[in-house]
CSV table of C-alpha atoms and ligand atoms in Angstrom, one decimal:
chain,number,residue,atom,x,y,z
A,188,MET,CA,117.6,121.7,82.5
A,189,ALA,CA,116.2,119.4,85.1
A,190,THR,CA,116.1,116.3,86.8
A,191,GLY,CA,114.5,114.3,84.9
A,192,ASN,CA,113.4,117.1,82.3
A,193,ALA,CA,114.7,115.2,78.7
A,194,LYS,CA,111.6,116.1,77.3
A,195,ARG,CA,108.5,119.0,77.9
A,196,GLN,CA,105.3,116.8,78.2
A,197,VAL,CA,102.7,119.4,75.2
A,198,THR,CA,100.1,120.6,77.3
A,199,HIS,CA,97.1,119.1,77.3
A,200,ASN,CA,94.5,121.7,78.2
A,201,MET,CA,93.4,121.3,81.6
A,202,GLY,CA,90.6,123.5,83.4
A,203,ALA,CA,87.5,125.8,82.7
A,204,MET,CA,88.7,126.2,79.4
A,205,ASP,CA,88.9,123.0,77.9
A,206,THR,CA,86.7,122.1,75.1
A,207,ARG,CA,87.5,118.3,74.5
A,208,PRO,CA,84.1,115.8,73.9
A,209,VAL,CA,84.3,113.9,77.5
A,210,LYS,CA,84.6,110.6,77.7
A,211,HIS,CA,81.8,109.6,80.7
A,212,LEU,CA,83.1,107.0,83.1
A,213,GLU,CA,81.4,103.4,82.5
A,214,PHE,CA,82.3,101.7,85.8
A,215,ASP,CA,78.9,100.2,88.2
A,216,GLY,CA,79.7,99.9,91.7
A,217,PRO,CA,80.8,100.8,94.3
A,218,LEU,CA,85.0,102.6,94.2
A,219,PRO,CA,87.7,100.8,96.4
A,220,GLN,CA,88.2,101.9,99.9
A,221,PRO,CA,91.3,101.9,101.5
A,222,THR,CA,91.4,98.0,103.5
A,223,LYS,CA,93.9,96.0,105.1
A,224,ASP,CA,92.0,92.4,103.6
A,225,MET,CA,94.3,91.4,101.0
A,226,ASP,CA,91.5,88.9,99.4
A,227,GLN,CA,89.6,92.9,99.1
A,228,ILE,CA,93.2,94.2,97.5
A,229,ARG,CA,92.8,91.6,94.7
A,230,ALA,CA,88.9,91.8,94.1
A,231,ASP,CA,89.4,96.2,93.3
A,232,LEU,CA,92.4,95.4,90.9
A,233,ASP,CA,90.7,93.4,89.2
A,234,ARG,CA,87.0,95.0,89.0
A,235,ALA,CA,87.8,98.6,89.4
A,236,GLY,CA,92.4,98.3,87.7
A,237,TYR,CA,93.1,100.1,91.0
A,238,ALA,CA,93.1,99.2,95.7
A,239,ILE,CA,94.0,101.3,97.2
A,240,ALA,CA,96.0,99.3,101.0
A,241,ALA,CA,95.4,101.5,104.5
A,242,GLU,CA,97.7,101.1,107.2
A,243,VAL,CA,100.5,100.0,105.3
A,244,VAL,CA,102.3,101.9,107.7
A,245,SER,CA,101.7,103.7,110.4
A,246,ARG,CA,100.9,107.9,109.7
A,247,ASP,CA,103.5,108.9,112.3
A,248,LYS,CA,105.7,107.4,110.3
A,249,ALA,CA,104.1,108.6,107.3
A,250,ARG,CA,104.6,112.0,108.8
A,251,GLU,CA,108.9,110.5,109.8
A,252,MET,CA,109.0,110.4,105.8
A,253,ARG,CA,107.3,114.0,104.3
A,254,ASP,CA,109.3,115.5,106.8
A,255,PHE,CA,113.1,114.3,105.4
A,256,LEU,CA,111.3,114.5,102.1
A,257,ALA,CA,110.4,118.4,102.3
A,258,ALA,CA,113.9,118.6,103.8
A,259,GLU,CA,115.0,117.7,101.0
A,260,ILE,CA,112.8,119.2,99.0
A,261,ALA,CA,114.0,122.4,100.5
A,262,ARG,CA,117.9,121.7,100.1
A,263,GLU,CA,117.8,120.9,97.1
A,264,GLU,CA,115.3,124.2,95.7
A,265,ALA,CA,117.7,126.9,97.5
A,266,ILE,CA,120.6,124.9,95.7
A,267,ASP,CA,119.0,125.3,91.8
A,268,GLU,CA,114.8,125.1,91.4
A,269,GLU,CA,115.2,123.4,88.5
A,270,ARG,CA,116.3,120.9,90.5
A,271,VAL,CA,112.2,120.1,92.0
A,272,ARG,CA,110.0,120.9,89.7
A,273,ARG,CA,108.1,121.5,85.9
A,274,PHE,CA,108.8,117.8,85.2
A,275,TYR,CA,108.3,117.2,81.6
A,276,THR,CA,104.7,115.4,82.4
A,277,ASP,CA,104.4,118.2,85.1
A,278,ASN,CA,102.2,121.3,83.6
A,279,ASP,CA,103.3,123.7,85.6
A,280,ASP,CA,105.8,124.9,87.7
A,281,LEU,CA,104.5,124.3,91.2
A,282,ASN,CA,104.9,121.2,91.9
A,283,ARG,CA,107.3,119.2,93.8
A,284,ARG,CA,109.5,115.8,92.5
A,285,MET,CA,112.4,114.4,93.9
A,286,SER,CA,114.3,111.5,92.8
A,287,GLY,CA,113.9,107.8,94.8
A,288,CYS,CA,118.0,107.4,93.3
A,289,HIS,CA,118.6,110.1,96.6
A,290,LEU,CA,116.0,110.0,98.5
A,291,MET,CA,117.6,106.6,98.5
A,292,ASN,CA,120.6,107.7,99.3
A,293,ARG,CA,119.9,109.3,101.9
A,294,GLU,CA,117.4,107.6,103.7
A,295,ARG,CA,116.9,103.6,105.1
A,296,PHE,CA,113.3,103.8,105.1
A,297,PHE,CA,113.2,105.0,101.0
A,298,ARG,CA,115.3,101.4,100.6
A,299,ASP,CA,113.3,99.6,102.8
A,300,ILE,CA,110.2,100.1,101.2
A,301,LEU,CA,111.0,98.9,97.4
A,302,GLU,CA,111.4,95.4,99.2
A,303,HIS,CA,108.3,95.6,101.5
A,304,GLU,CA,106.3,91.9,100.5
A,305,MET,CA,102.5,94.0,100.5
A,306,PRO,CA,104.0,95.5,96.8
A,307,LEU,CA,105.8,92.6,95.5
A,308,GLN,CA,103.5,90.1,96.0
A,309,LEU,CA,101.4,91.6,94.3
A,310,THR,CA,103.9,92.6,91.9
A,311,ARG,CA,104.1,88.3,91.2
A,312,GLU,CA,100.3,87.4,91.0
A,313,LEU,CA,100.5,90.4,88.6
A,314,LEU,CA,102.8,90.6,86.4
A,315,GLY,CA,103.7,86.6,86.4
A,316,PRO,CA,105.8,83.8,85.9
A,317,GLN,CA,109.2,85.0,84.6
A,318,THR,CA,111.7,83.1,82.5
A,319,LEU,CA,114.0,81.1,84.0
A,320,ASP,CA,112.3,83.4,87.3
A,321,GLU,CA,114.3,86.0,87.5
A,322,SER,CA,113.8,88.4,89.7
A,323,TYR,CA,111.2,91.6,88.9
A,324,LEU,CA,112.8,94.8,88.6
A,325,VAL,CA,112.6,98.9,90.5
A,326,HIS,CA,111.4,100.6,86.8
A,327,SER,CA,111.0,103.9,87.8
A,328,TYR,CA,110.5,106.0,91.8
A,329,GLY,CA,110.6,109.4,92.1
A,330,ALA,CA,108.4,111.7,95.1
A,331,ASN,CA,105.9,113.8,93.9
A,332,VAL,CA,104.8,117.1,95.9
A,333,THR,CA,101.3,119.5,94.8
A,334,ARG,CA,101.9,122.6,96.2
A,335,PRO,CA,98.2,125.1,96.1
A,336,GLY,CA,97.3,126.2,92.7
A,337,SER,CA,99.2,123.0,90.5
A,338,ALA,CA,96.9,121.9,87.3
A,339,GLN,CA,95.4,118.3,87.0
A,340,GLN,CA,97.8,116.5,85.3
A,341,GLY,CA,96.8,115.0,81.6
A,342,ILE,CA,94.9,111.5,82.4
A,343,HIS,CA,97.7,108.7,81.0
A,344,ARG,CA,98.5,105.3,81.3
A,345,ASP,CA,102.3,104.9,82.8
A,346,ARG,CA,103.3,103.0,79.5
A,347,SER,CA,103.9,103.2,75.7
A,348,GLY,CA,101.2,103.9,73.6
A,349,ALA,CA,102.5,101.8,71.0
A,350,MET,CA,102.3,98.7,73.2
A,351,PRO,CA,98.8,96.7,72.6
A,352,LEU,CA,96.8,97.1,76.0
A,353,SER,CA,96.6,93.4,74.3
A,354,ALA,CA,99.8,92.5,75.7
A,355,GLY,CA,98.6,93.0,79.3
A,356,ALA,CA,99.7,94.9,82.1
A,357,ALA,CA,103.8,95.5,82.3
A,358,GLN,CA,104.1,97.1,85.2
A,359,THR,CA,103.0,97.0,88.4
A,360,ARG,CA,102.5,101.2,90.0
A,361,PHE,CA,102.3,102.0,94.3
A,362,ILE,CA,102.2,105.8,95.2
A,363,TRP,CA,102.9,105.1,98.7
A,364,CYS,CA,100.7,107.9,100.5
A,365,LEU,CA,103.4,110.6,102.6
A,366,ASP,CA,99.7,112.8,103.5
A,367,ASP,CA,96.0,112.6,103.6
A,368,PHE,CA,95.3,112.0,99.7
A,369,VAL,CA,92.2,114.3,99.6
A,370,GLU,CA,90.5,115.7,96.2
A,371,ALA,CA,91.4,119.8,97.4
A,372,ASN,CA,95.1,118.1,97.6
A,373,GLY,CA,95.6,116.4,94.6
A,374,ALA,CA,95.1,112.9,96.0
A,375,THR,CA,95.6,111.2,91.7
A,376,ARG,CA,92.6,111.1,89.4
A,377,MET,CA,92.0,107.3,88.8
A,378,VAL,CA,89.6,106.1,85.9
A,379,PRO,CA,88.3,102.8,87.2
A,380,GLY,CA,87.9,100.6,85.1
A,381,SER,CA,89.5,101.6,82.6
A,382,HIS,CA,92.3,98.4,82.7
A,383,ARG,CA,89.8,97.0,81.1
A,384,ASP,CA,89.4,99.2,77.4
A,385,THR,CA,90.5,98.6,74.7
A,386,GLU,CA,90.9,102.1,73.1
A,387,PRO,CA,94.2,103.1,73.6
A,388,GLN,CA,94.8,107.0,75.6
A,389,SER,CA,93.6,109.5,73.5
A,390,TRP,CA,94.7,113.4,74.4
A,391,ALA,CA,92.1,114.5,72.6
A,392,VAL,CA,89.0,113.2,75.0
A,393,GLN,CA,88.8,114.2,78.8
A,394,TYR,CA,88.6,111.3,80.7
A,395,GLU,CA,86.0,112.2,83.4
A,396,SER,CA,88.0,110.3,86.4
A,397,VAL,CA,87.3,110.5,90.4
A,398,PRO,CA,90.0,111.5,93.3
A,399,ALA,CA,91.8,108.5,95.5
A,400,GLU,CA,90.7,109.3,98.4
A,401,ALA,CA,93.0,108.0,101.3
A,402,PRO,CA,95.3,108.2,104.6
A,403,ALA,CA,98.5,108.3,104.7
A,404,GLY,CA,99.9,105.4,105.3
A,405,SER,CA,97.6,104.6,102.6
A,406,VAL,CA,99.7,102.6,99.6
A,407,LEU,CA,97.0,102.6,96.2
A,408,ILE,CA,98.1,100.3,94.4
A,409,TYR,CA,96.8,100.0,90.0
A,410,THR,CA,99.4,98.4,86.5
A,411,ASP,CA,100.3,100.5,83.5
A,412,LEU,CA,96.6,99.7,82.5
A,413,LEU,CA,94.9,101.9,84.4
A,414,LEU,CA,94.2,105.9,83.2
A,415,HIS,CA,95.1,108.3,86.2
A,416,GLY,CA,96.7,111.5,86.7
A,417,THR,CA,97.7,113.4,89.3
A,418,GLY,CA,94.8,115.8,90.3
A,419,ALA,CA,94.7,119.1,90.5
A,420,ASN,CA,95.2,120.6,94.4
A,421,THR,CA,92.7,123.2,94.9
A,422,SER,CA,93.8,124.4,98.4
A,423,THR,CA,95.2,127.1,99.3
A,424,ASP,CA,97.3,125.9,101.7
A,425,LEU,CA,97.9,121.7,101.5
A,426,GLU,CA,100.5,120.1,99.7
A,427,ARG,CA,99.8,116.0,98.9
A,428,ALA,CA,103.4,114.0,99.5
A,429,GLY,CA,103.2,111.6,97.5
A,430,VAL,CA,105.6,108.2,97.0
A,431,ILE,CA,106.4,106.3,93.3
A,432,VAL,CA,107.3,103.3,92.8
A,433,GLY,CA,107.0,100.4,89.5
A,434,TYR,CA,107.9,97.3,89.1
A,435,CYS,CA,108.6,95.5,86.2
A,436,PRO,CA,109.4,92.3,84.1
A,437,PRO,CA,113.7,91.3,83.6
A,438,TRP,CA,113.5,91.8,80.0
A,439,TRP,CA,111.9,95.5,80.2
A,440,LYS,CA,113.8,99.0,80.6
A,441,PRO,CA,114.0,99.9,83.9
A,442,MET,CA,113.8,104.2,84.2
A,443,ILE,CA,116.5,104.7,86.1
A,444,ASN,CA,120.4,103.0,86.1
A,445,PHE,CA,120.5,102.0,90.0
A,446,PRO,CA,124.1,100.4,90.1
A,447,MET,CA,125.2,103.4,88.0
A,448,THR,CA,123.6,106.1,90.5
A,449,ILE,CA,123.1,104.8,94.1
A,450,ASP,CA,126.4,105.3,96.6
A,451,PRO,CA,127.3,101.7,96.9
A,452,GLU,CA,128.0,102.6,100.8
A,453,VAL,CA,124.7,102.9,101.6
A,454,MET,CA,124.2,99.7,99.8
A,455,LYS,CA,127.0,96.9,101.9
A,456,GLY,CA,124.9,94.5,103.3
A,457,SER,CA,122.1,94.8,101.9
A,458,SER,CA,119.5,92.0,101.7
A,459,LYS,CA,119.7,89.7,97.4
A,460,VAL,CA,115.9,91.1,97.2
A,461,LEU,CA,117.0,94.0,96.3
A,462,ARG,CA,119.7,93.8,95.2
A,463,GLN,CA,117.9,91.5,92.7
A,464,ILE,CA,115.5,94.5,92.1
A,465,LEU,CA,117.6,97.0,91.2
A,466,GLY,CA,119.7,95.2,89.1
A,467,TYR,CA,122.4,94.4,90.6
A,468,SER,CA,122.6,91.7,87.9
A,469,SER,CA,125.0,90.6,85.5
A,470,VAL,CA,122.8,88.6,83.9
A,471,SER,CA,119.4,88.5,81.7
A,472,VAL,CA,117.0,86.2,80.8
A,473,GLY,CA,120.4,83.7,81.4
A,474,PHE,CA,122.8,85.4,79.5
A,475,ASP,CA,126.2,87.0,81.7
A,476,GLU,CA,127.6,90.3,80.7
A,477,PRO,CA,130.3,90.6,82.9
A,478,TRP,CA,129.8,94.2,84.6
A,479,THR,CA,134.0,94.2,83.1
A,480,TYR,CA,134.4,98.4,83.9
A,481,ALA,CA,132.6,98.7,86.8
A,482,PRO,CA,133.4,99.9,89.8
A,483,ASP,CA,134.5,96.9,92.0
A,484,ALA,CA,132.4,98.7,94.9
A,485,VAL,CA,129.8,97.7,91.6
A,486,LYS,CA,130.8,94.2,92.1
A,487,ASP,CA,131.6,93.9,94.8
A,488,LEU,CA,127.5,94.7,95.4
A,489,ILE,CA,126.7,91.4,92.6
A,490,VAL,CA,124.3,88.9,92.7
A,491,PRO,CA,122.0,86.0,90.0
A,492,PRO,CA,119.4,87.4,89.4
A,493,GLU,CA,116.6,84.3,89.8
A,494,MET,CA,114.3,84.9,92.6
A,495,GLU,CA,114.1,84.7,95.5
A,496,TRP,CA,110.7,85.8,96.8
B,1884,AKG,O1,101.1,111.9,91.5
B,1884,AKG,C1,99.9,111.1,91.1
B,1884,AKG,O2,99.1,110.9,92.2
B,1884,AKG,C2,100.4,110.5,89.9
B,1884,AKG,C3,101.9,110.5,89.2
B,1884,AKG,C4,101.5,110.0,88.2
B,1884,AKG,O3,100.9,109.6,87.6
B,1884,AKG,C5,103.1,110.5,87.1
B,1884,AKG,O4,103.8,110.8,87.5
B,1884,AKG,O5,102.7,109.6,86.0
B,1885,FE2,FE1,101.5,108.3,85.9
């Protein structure tokens, strides 16, 4: 079983043979464009359900990170391809995925982006105040690299279908673009305006969507209310690397148990904020449940949960 591939997703009929009825876009007005203006980002999130933050890191930095990621994927692939392909939400074997833990254990930048001011500030604004002001948590973290010929992912929400949309956003989502995202290499497809839907997502319809095109170094921002999915890579020679981070409230279960999956050595000297968002607290909703059986190296990293950012 590939890492992360606990369950295989039913394939949802993409492409020319897809006979499902099309749900056309019901969105008026301009689509979000890359911008450095935080107020524009807030307005795009409100209106379209997603926004594109420009130049969050330099093009050179994005390239450096992209090269690091490519080398790590090649290294893992050489041991066993199953480690980095066909995660259950992908429709074929072409794309490559890698856990953020793996990257974080090896390269500081992949720890630093988690506590970048822009996602933390927007998470605070979009998810709102929390009980006892406990810190938000990193919910999920991983890289997704599309390769030429790979199929489009089923359009979906990053949220349980059982949770009513009326409950509001439970997660903020950030895709760090390490390559230029263009339609041909599988730029993430968005359904603008779908954050205001009242109907749950259905696998029985084809959602009309638009590509979120963005230069390397940008960050795509949305919440778990927005319909979206990885685009098909129709190019013959372009890859598209994105690193996806989700943040959730402190009472939500993160997808990754970070204190058990991060090397305590790399966390030594890390900020209180980074430890808080990675869940290095034994207190939740005000209750302390001491980590009696955790290794000392992990216990030494424990911090109180109250947000300071
Ligand atoms: O990589 C992308 O473009 C989006 C991936 C995605 O939506 C997911 O894996 O949930
Ligand atoms: Fe998604």
